[in-house]
């Protein structure tokens, strides 16, 4: 509640304590949402006084109108993200406006491809369904401001994701992302064409910068969300005493993420896969925590960071990644998991979800990204079948 008012005096405006005298008694003036414009009492025979009063009343009305309009505009921005009944287009929102809403779920595509494959679409859709009150953002390096408006009619997955109320797809502009971080100097000096693992290294750097600037949760594009993560500051254990960087969450400007960015530059070696990713997170966590083996399904906590049990995201470890594409006699319930990492980096043979195969992955698609399953898998196979019949 504001406790001050603007008071007019001849030739100037001043701010003073909101008190006046009436009948010898002091009366307090209070303003709740706008600063009230008042003037000194009129002189008894001042013929110009009524005109001044009307003018000041008009000023008051104008101030109130602009203030209320501003509030309604801000509400409309928030509502367009989180309340589907407000018909405001997402195309008018910038990445900064969406990220500044806080608690975003962030995905990155650091290749040049413009058509998200079904697994990427499933990851984004599942997050949008689990976190319906949070913005889900997919940054794509191959996307530019010039091509953004043309993709709805060109790519099925892009159109599918764009139609979801809380999903936003933006170009990934690293030169902007790295500004005001320790990573900017590294980015300006590195030569991507000479980097062996540039797609992964640039992704490792971008996720750190975005989470440090805006906060929220980062997820790899092969992570299927199955229930909300109850933690705000967390790392995901891939196994005992070893952290992944495929999913993590922190509030904005958290010291741990800043320290990770500084170490990223200090210990940079792009020739070693994972040196800027899971190995970075692990060595930084070890500087502040005494890591021990997990027992059962408990989580560990060090200072203000939760180190989450491997069961939370990696119930199927990477040596057994192929089990996601196998038929199970009895499917696991994943009761101790918040999301599932499908280890797409290990999928060199490009195993895919096939309609009617009854694999574990197909069941996950049906349960957590049903629109992706129907539009990109079932309908695609139906179109391929129809096309082959026409050719024959």
Coordinates of C-alpha atoms in Angstrom, one line a residue:
X1 CA 0.0 0.0 0.0
X2 CA 1.4 3.4 -1.0
X3 CA 1.6 5.9 1.8
X4 CA 2.5 9.0 -0.1
X5 CA 0.7 11.4 -2.4
X6 CA 1.7 13.9 -5.0
X7 CA 0.8 17.5 -3.9
X8 CA 0.7 20.5 -6.2
X9 CA 2.1 23.8 -5.2
X10 CA 2.6 26.9 -7.4
X11 CA 5.1 26.1 -10.2
X12 CA 6.3 22.7 -9.0
X13 CA 5.4 19.2 -7.9
X14 CA 6.6 17.8 -4.5
X15 CA 6.3 14.6 -2.6
X16 CA 5.2 15.0 1.0
X17 CA 3.8 13.2 4.0
X18 CA 0.1 12.6 3.2
X19 CA -1.6 14.5 6.0
X20 CA -3.9 17.5 6.1
X21 CA -6.0 19.4 8.7
X22 CA -9.7 19.5 8.8
X23 CA -11.5 21.3 11.5
X24 CA -8.4 21.3 13.7
X25 CA -8.1 17.5 13.4
X26 CA -5.4 15.7 11.4
X27 CA -6.7 13.3 8.8
X28 CA -4.5 10.7 7.0
X29 CA -4.9 10.2 3.3
X30 CA -4.2 6.7 2.0
X31 CA -3.7 5.6 -1.6
X32 CA -3.9 1.9 -2.4
X33 CA -3.1 1.4 -6.0
X34 CA -2.3 4.8 -7.5
X35 CA -0.8 7.9 -6.1
X36 CA -3.6 10.4 -5.6
X37 CA -3.3 13.8 -7.1
X38 CA -4.6 16.5 -4.7
X39 CA -4.1 20.2 -4.4
X40 CA -4.1 22.8 -1.6
X41 CA -7.5 24.0 -0.4
X42 CA -9.0 26.7 -2.7
X43 CA -9.0 30.2 -1.6
X44 CA -12.5 31.4 -0.8
X45 CA -12.8 33.9 -3.6
X46 CA -10.6 32.1 -6.2
X47 CA -12.8 32.1 -9.4
X48 CA -10.3 29.8 -11.1
X49 CA -10.5 27.1 -8.5
X50 CA -13.4 25.0 -10.0
X51 CA -11.5 24.8 -13.3
X52 CA -8.3 23.6 -11.5
X53 CA -10.3 21.0 -9.6
X54 CA -11.8 19.6 -12.9
X55 CA -8.4 19.5 -14.5
X56 CA -6.9 17.6 -11.6
X57 CA -9.8 15.2 -11.6
X58 CA -9.2 14.6 -15.3
X59 CA -5.5 13.9 -14.6
X60 CA -6.5 11.5 -11.8
X61 CA -8.8 9.6 -14.2
X62 CA -6.1 9.4 -16.9
X63 CA -3.5 8.1 -14.4
X64 CA -5.9 5.5 -13.2
X65 CA -6.7 4.5 -16.7
X66 CA -3.1 4.0 -17.7
X67 CA -2.3 2.2 -14.5
X68 CA -5.2 -0.2 -14.9
X69 CA -4.4 -0.8 -18.6
X70 CA -0.8 -1.7 -17.7
X71 CA -2.0 -4.2 -15.1
X72 CA -4.4 -5.8 -17.5
X73 CA -1.7 -6.0 -20.1
X74 CA 0.7 -7.8 -17.8
X75 CA -2.1 -10.2 -16.7
X76 CA -2.9 -10.9 -20.4
X77 CA 0.7 -11.9 -21.0
X78 CA 0.7 -14.3 -18.0
X79 CA -2.8 -15.6 -18.9
X80 CA -1.8 -16.4 -22.5
X81 CA 0.8 -18.8 -21.2
X82 CA -1.1 -20.5 -18.4
X83 CA -4.8 -20.0 -19.0
X84 CA -6.1 -21.5 -22.3
X85 CA -9.3 -19.5 -22.3
X86 CA -7.4 -16.2 -22.9
X87 CA -7.0 -15.9 -26.7
X88 CA -3.7 -14.1 -26.9
X89 CA -1.2 -15.2 -29.6
X90 CA 2.1 -16.6 -28.5
X91 CA 3.8 -15.1 -31.5
X92 CA 4.0 -11.7 -29.9
X93 CA 6.1 -12.9 -26.9
X94 CA 9.9 -12.8 -26.9
X95 CA 12.1 -15.5 -25.3
X96 CA 12.9 -13.0 -22.5
X97 CA 9.3 -12.3 -21.8
X98 CA 8.5 -16.0 -21.4
X99 CA 11.7 -16.9 -19.5
X100 CA 11.1 -14.0 -17.1
X101 CA 7.9 -15.6 -16.1
X102 CA 10.1 -18.1 -14.2
X103 CA 10.2 -21.8 -13.7
X104 CA 10.5 -22.7 -17.4
X105 CA 11.2 -26.2 -18.7
X106 CA 14.0 -25.8 -21.2
X107 CA 14.9 -28.0 -24.1
X108 CA 17.7 -27.4 -26.6
X109 CA 18.2 -28.6 -30.2
X110 CA 21.8 -27.6 -31.2
X111 CA 21.8 -29.3 -34.6
X112 CA 20.5 -27.5 -37.7
X113 CA 17.5 -29.8 -38.2
X114 CA 14.1 -28.1 -38.3
X115 CA 11.9 -31.1 -38.0
X116 CA 11.9 -32.5 -34.4
X117 CA 11.9 -36.3 -34.5
X118 CA 9.2 -38.2 -32.6
X119 CA 11.3 -38.7 -29.5
X120 CA 11.9 -34.9 -29.2
X121 CA 8.2 -34.2 -29.8
X122 CA 7.4 -36.8 -27.1
X123 CA 9.8 -35.2 -24.6
X124 CA 8.3 -31.7 -25.1
X125 CA 4.7 -32.9 -25.1
X126 CA 5.1 -35.0 -22.0
X127 CA 6.6 -32.0 -20.2
X128 CA 3.8 -29.8 -21.4
X129 CA 1.2 -32.2 -20.0
X130 CA 2.9 -32.7 -16.7
X131 CA 3.8 -29.1 -16.1
X132 CA 0.7 -27.4 -17.4
X133 CA 1.2 -24.2 -15.3
X134 CA 4.8 -23.7 -16.5
X135 CA 6.2 -22.5 -19.9
X136 CA 7.8 -25.3 -21.9
X137 CA 10.5 -23.8 -24.3
X138 CA 12.3 -25.5 -27.2
X139 CA 15.3 -23.6 -28.5
X140 CA 16.3 -24.6 -32.0
X141 CA 19.6 -23.6 -33.5
X142 CA 18.4 -24.1 -37.1
X143 CA 15.5 -21.8 -36.5
X144 CA 15.8 -18.2 -37.3
X145 CA 13.4 -15.2 -37.0
X146 CA 12.9 -15.4 -40.8
X147 CA 11.8 -19.0 -40.9
X148 CA 9.8 -19.1 -37.7
X149 CA 6.5 -18.1 -39.3
X150 CA 6.8 -20.6 -42.2
X151 CA 7.2 -23.8 -40.3
X152 CA 3.7 -24.5 -39.1
X153 CA 2.7 -25.7 -42.6
X154 CA 6.0 -27.4 -43.4
X155 CA 6.8 -29.7 -40.5
X156 CA 4.3 -32.0 -38.7
X157 CA 6.1 -32.1 -35.3
X158 CA 6.7 -28.3 -35.3
X159 CA 3.0 -27.7 -36.0
X160 CA 2.0 -30.2 -33.3
X161 CA 4.1 -28.6 -30.6
X162 CA 3.3 -25.1 -31.6
X163 CA -0.4 -25.8 -31.1
X164 CA 0.1 -26.6 -27.4
X165 CA -0.8 -23.6 -25.2
X166 CA 2.2 -23.6 -22.9
X167 CA 4.9 -24.7 -25.5
X168 CA 7.1 -22.0 -27.1
X169 CA 9.6 -22.6 -29.9
X170 CA 12.4 -20.0 -30.3
X171 CA 15.6 -19.6 -32.2
X172 CA 18.7 -20.5 -30.2
X173 CA 21.0 -17.5 -30.5
X174 CA 24.2 -18.3 -28.6
X175 CA 25.8 -14.9 -29.0
X176 CA 22.8 -13.6 -26.9
X177 CA 22.5 -16.5 -24.5
X178 CA 26.2 -16.2 -23.4
X179 CA 26.1 -12.5 -22.8
X180 CA 26.9 -11.5 -19.2
X181 CA 28.3 -14.9 -18.4
X182 CA 31.8 -16.3 -18.2
X183 CA 31.1 -18.3 -21.3
X184 CA 31.0 -15.3 -23.7
X185 CA 34.8 -14.9 -24.0
X186 CA 35.1 -18.7 -24.6
X187 CA 32.4 -18.6 -27.3
X188 CA 34.0 -15.6 -29.1
X189 CA 37.4 -17.4 -29.2
X190 CA 36.3 -21.0 -30.0
X191 CA 36.2 -22.2 -33.7
X192 CA 33.1 -24.5 -34.0
X193 CA 34.4 -26.1 -37.3
X194 CA 37.5 -27.3 -35.5
X195 CA 35.6 -28.8 -32.5
X196 CA 35.1 -32.6 -32.4
X197 CA 32.0 -32.5 -30.3
X198 CA 30.6 -29.1 -31.0
X199 CA 26.9 -30.1 -31.0
X200 CA 27.3 -31.5 -27.5
X201 CA 29.7 -28.9 -26.2
X202 CA 27.5 -26.0 -27.4
X203 CA 24.5 -27.6 -25.8
X204 CA 26.4 -28.1 -22.5
X205 CA 27.3 -24.4 -22.4
X206 CA 23.9 -23.1 -23.5
X207 CA 21.9 -25.0 -20.8
X208 CA 24.2 -23.6 -18.1
X209 CA 23.8 -20.0 -19.3
X210 CA 20.0 -20.2 -19.7
X211 CA 19.4 -21.8 -16.2
X212 CA 21.8 -19.3 -14.6
X213 CA 20.1 -16.3 -16.2
X214 CA 16.5 -17.3 -15.8
X215 CA 16.2 -20.4 -13.6
X216 CA 14.0 -23.4 -14.2
X217 CA 14.6 -27.0 -15.3
X218 CA 16.7 -28.1 -18.2
X219 CA 15.9 -31.5 -19.8
X220 CA 17.5 -33.4 -22.7
X221 CA 15.2 -34.0 -25.7
X222 CA 15.1 -37.7 -24.9
X223 CA 13.6 -37.4 -21.5
X224 CA 10.0 -38.4 -21.1
X225 CA 8.3 -36.7 -18.1
X226 CA 5.9 -38.9 -16.0
X227 CA 5.3 -36.8 -12.9
X228 CA 6.3 -33.4 -11.5
X229 CA 9.8 -32.9 -10.0
X230 CA 9.2 -31.6 -6.4
X231 CA 12.7 -30.1 -6.1
X232 CA 13.9 -26.6 -7.1
X233 CA 17.7 -27.0 -6.8
X234 CA 18.8 -30.4 -7.9
X235 CA 21.2 -32.5 -9.9
X236 CA 20.4 -36.0 -11.2
X237 CA 22.6 -38.9 -10.2
X238 CA 23.3 -41.2 -13.2
X239 CA 24.9 -43.6 -10.7
X240 CA 26.4 -43.4 -7.3
X241 CA 28.9 -40.5 -7.0
X242 CA 28.4 -39.5 -10.6
X243 CA 26.1 -36.7 -11.8
X244 CA 24.5 -36.3 -15.2
X245 CA 23.8 -33.0 -16.8
X246 CA 20.8 -34.3 -18.9
X247 CA 18.4 -32.9 -16.4
X248 CA 18.9 -30.4 -13.6
X249 CA 17.1 -27.5 -12.0
X250 CA 18.1 -24.3 -10.2
X251 CA 16.7 -20.9 -9.4
X252 CA 18.2 -18.0 -11.3
X253 CA 21.7 -16.7 -10.4
X254 CA 22.5 -19.7 -8.3
X255 CA 26.2 -19.8 -7.3
X256 CA 26.7 -23.4 -8.2
X257 CA 25.8 -22.8 -11.9
X258 CA 28.0 -19.7 -12.0
X259 CA 30.9 -21.8 -10.7
X260 CA 30.2 -24.5 -13.3
X261 CA 30.4 -21.9 -16.1
X262 CA 33.7 -20.6 -14.7
X263 CA 35.1 -24.2 -14.5
X264 CA 33.7 -24.9 -18.0
X265 CA 36.1 -22.2 -19.4
X266 CA 39.0 -23.0 -17.0
X267 CA 39.0 -26.7 -17.7
X268 CA 37.8 -26.6 -21.3
X269 CA 38.7 -29.6 -23.5
X270 CA 36.3 -30.2 -26.3
X271 CA 38.0 -33.3 -27.5
X272 CA 36.9 -35.3 -24.4
X273 CA 33.2 -36.2 -24.7
X274 CA 31.4 -35.2 -21.5
X275 CA 34.2 -33.1 -20.1
X276 CA 32.0 -30.0 -20.2
X277 CA 28.8 -31.9 -19.3
X278 CA 28.4 -34.8 -16.8
X279 CA 32.1 -34.8 -15.8
X280 CA 31.8 -31.0 -15.1
X281 CA 28.8 -31.4 -12.9
X282 CA 30.4 -34.3 -11.0
X283 CA 33.7 -32.6 -10.3
X284 CA 31.9 -29.3 -9.2
X285 CA 29.6 -31.3 -6.9
X286 CA 32.6 -33.0 -5.4
X287 CA 34.1 -29.7 -4.4
X288 CA 31.2 -29.0 -2.0
X289 CA 29.9 -32.4 -1.2
X290 CA 31.2 -35.7 0.2
X291 CA 29.5 -38.0 -2.2
X292 CA 28.6 -41.5 -1.0
X293 CA 26.8 -44.5 -2.5
X294 CA 23.1 -44.5 -2.7
X295 CA 21.2 -47.0 -0.6
X296 CA 17.7 -47.9 -1.6
X297 CA 15.7 -45.0 -3.2
X298 CA 16.8 -42.2 -0.9
X299 CA 18.1 -38.9 -2.2
X300 CA 21.2 -37.1 -1.0
X301 CA 21.4 -33.4 0.0
X302 CA 24.4 -31.2 0.2
X303 CA 24.2 -27.6 1.3
X304 CA 21.1 -26.4 -0.7
X305 CA 21.3 -28.9 -3.5
X306 CA 19.5 -32.2 -3.8
X307 CA 21.4 -35.0 -5.5
X308 CA 18.6 -37.2 -6.7
X309 CA 18.7 -41.0 -6.7
X310 CA 19.4 -42.7 -10.0
X311 CA 15.9 -44.2 -9.8
X312 CA 14.4 -40.7 -10.4
X313 CA 15.5 -40.5 -14.0
X314 CA 17.7 -43.4 -14.8
X315 CA 15.9 -46.6 -13.6
X316 CA 17.2 -48.3 -16.7
X317 CA 21.0 -47.6 -16.8
X318 CA 22.8 -46.7 -20.1
X319 CA 24.3 -50.2 -20.7
X320 CA 20.7 -51.6 -20.8
X321 CA 19.2 -48.7 -22.9
X322 CA 17.9 -51.1 -25.5
X323 CA 15.3 -52.5 -23.1
X324 CA 13.2 -49.4 -23.8
X325 CA 12.7 -50.9 -27.3
X326 CA 11.9 -54.4 -26.2
X327 CA 8.7 -56.1 -25.3
X328 CA 8.4 -56.7 -21.5
X329 CA 6.4 -59.6 -20.0
X330 CA 5.4 -57.1 -17.3
X331 CA 6.1 -53.4 -17.8
X332 CA 7.7 -51.6 -14.8
X333 CA 5.7 -49.0 -13.0
X334 CA 8.5 -46.5 -12.4
X335 CA 6.9 -45.5 -9.1
X336 CA 10.1 -43.9 -7.9
X337 CA 10.8 -41.9 -11.1
X338 CA 9.9 -38.4 -12.1
X339 CA 11.1 -38.8 -15.7
X340 CA 12.8 -41.4 -17.9
X341 CA 16.0 -40.8 -19.9
X342 CA 15.9 -43.0 -23.1
X343 CA 19.6 -42.7 -23.8
X344 CA 19.2 -41.6 -27.4
X345 CA 23.0 -41.0 -27.7
X346 CA 23.5 -44.7 -27.4
X347 CA 20.9 -45.4 -30.1
X348 CA 23.3 -45.7 -33.0
X349 CA 21.1 -48.1 -34.9
X350 CA 18.2 -45.6 -34.6
X351 CA 15.7 -47.8 -33.0
X352 CA 12.3 -46.2 -33.2
X353 CA 8.8 -46.6 -31.8
X354 CA 6.6 -48.6 -34.1
X355 CA 2.9 -48.7 -33.8
X356 CA 1.6 -52.1 -32.6
X357 CA 5.1 -53.3 -31.5
X358 CA 4.0 -53.4 -27.8
X359 CA 7.5 -52.3 -26.7
X360 CA 8.1 -50.4 -23.5
X361 CA 8.8 -47.2 -25.5
X362 CA 5.5 -47.5 -27.4
X363 CA 3.6 -47.8 -24.1
X364 CA 5.4 -44.7 -22.7
X365 CA 4.4 -42.8 -25.8
X366 CA 0.8 -43.8 -25.5
X367 CA 0.7 -42.8 -21.9
X368 CA 2.7 -39.6 -21.8
X369 CA 2.7 -38.1 -25.3
X370 CA -0.4 -39.5 -26.9
X371 CA -0.7 -36.7 -29.5
X372 CA 2.8 -37.4 -30.7
X373 CA 2.1 -41.1 -30.9
X374 CA -1.1 -40.6 -32.9
X375 CA 0.1 -37.9 -35.2
X376 CA 3.7 -38.8 -35.9
X377 CA 3.6 -42.6 -35.6
X378 CA 0.2 -44.0 -36.2
X379 CA -0.8 -41.5 -38.9
X380 CA 2.6 -41.5 -40.5
X381 CA 2.5 -45.3 -40.9
X382 CA -1.1 -45.1 -42.2
X383 CA 0.0 -42.5 -44.8
X384 CA 3.0 -44.6 -45.8
X385 CA 0.8 -47.7 -46.2
X386 CA -1.8 -45.7 -48.3
X387 CA 1.0 -44.3 -50.5
X388 CA 2.5 -47.8 -51.1
X389 CA -1.0 -49.1 -52.1
X390 CA -1.4 -46.3 -54.5
X391 CA 2.0 -47.0 -56.1
X392 CA 1.2 -50.7 -56.4

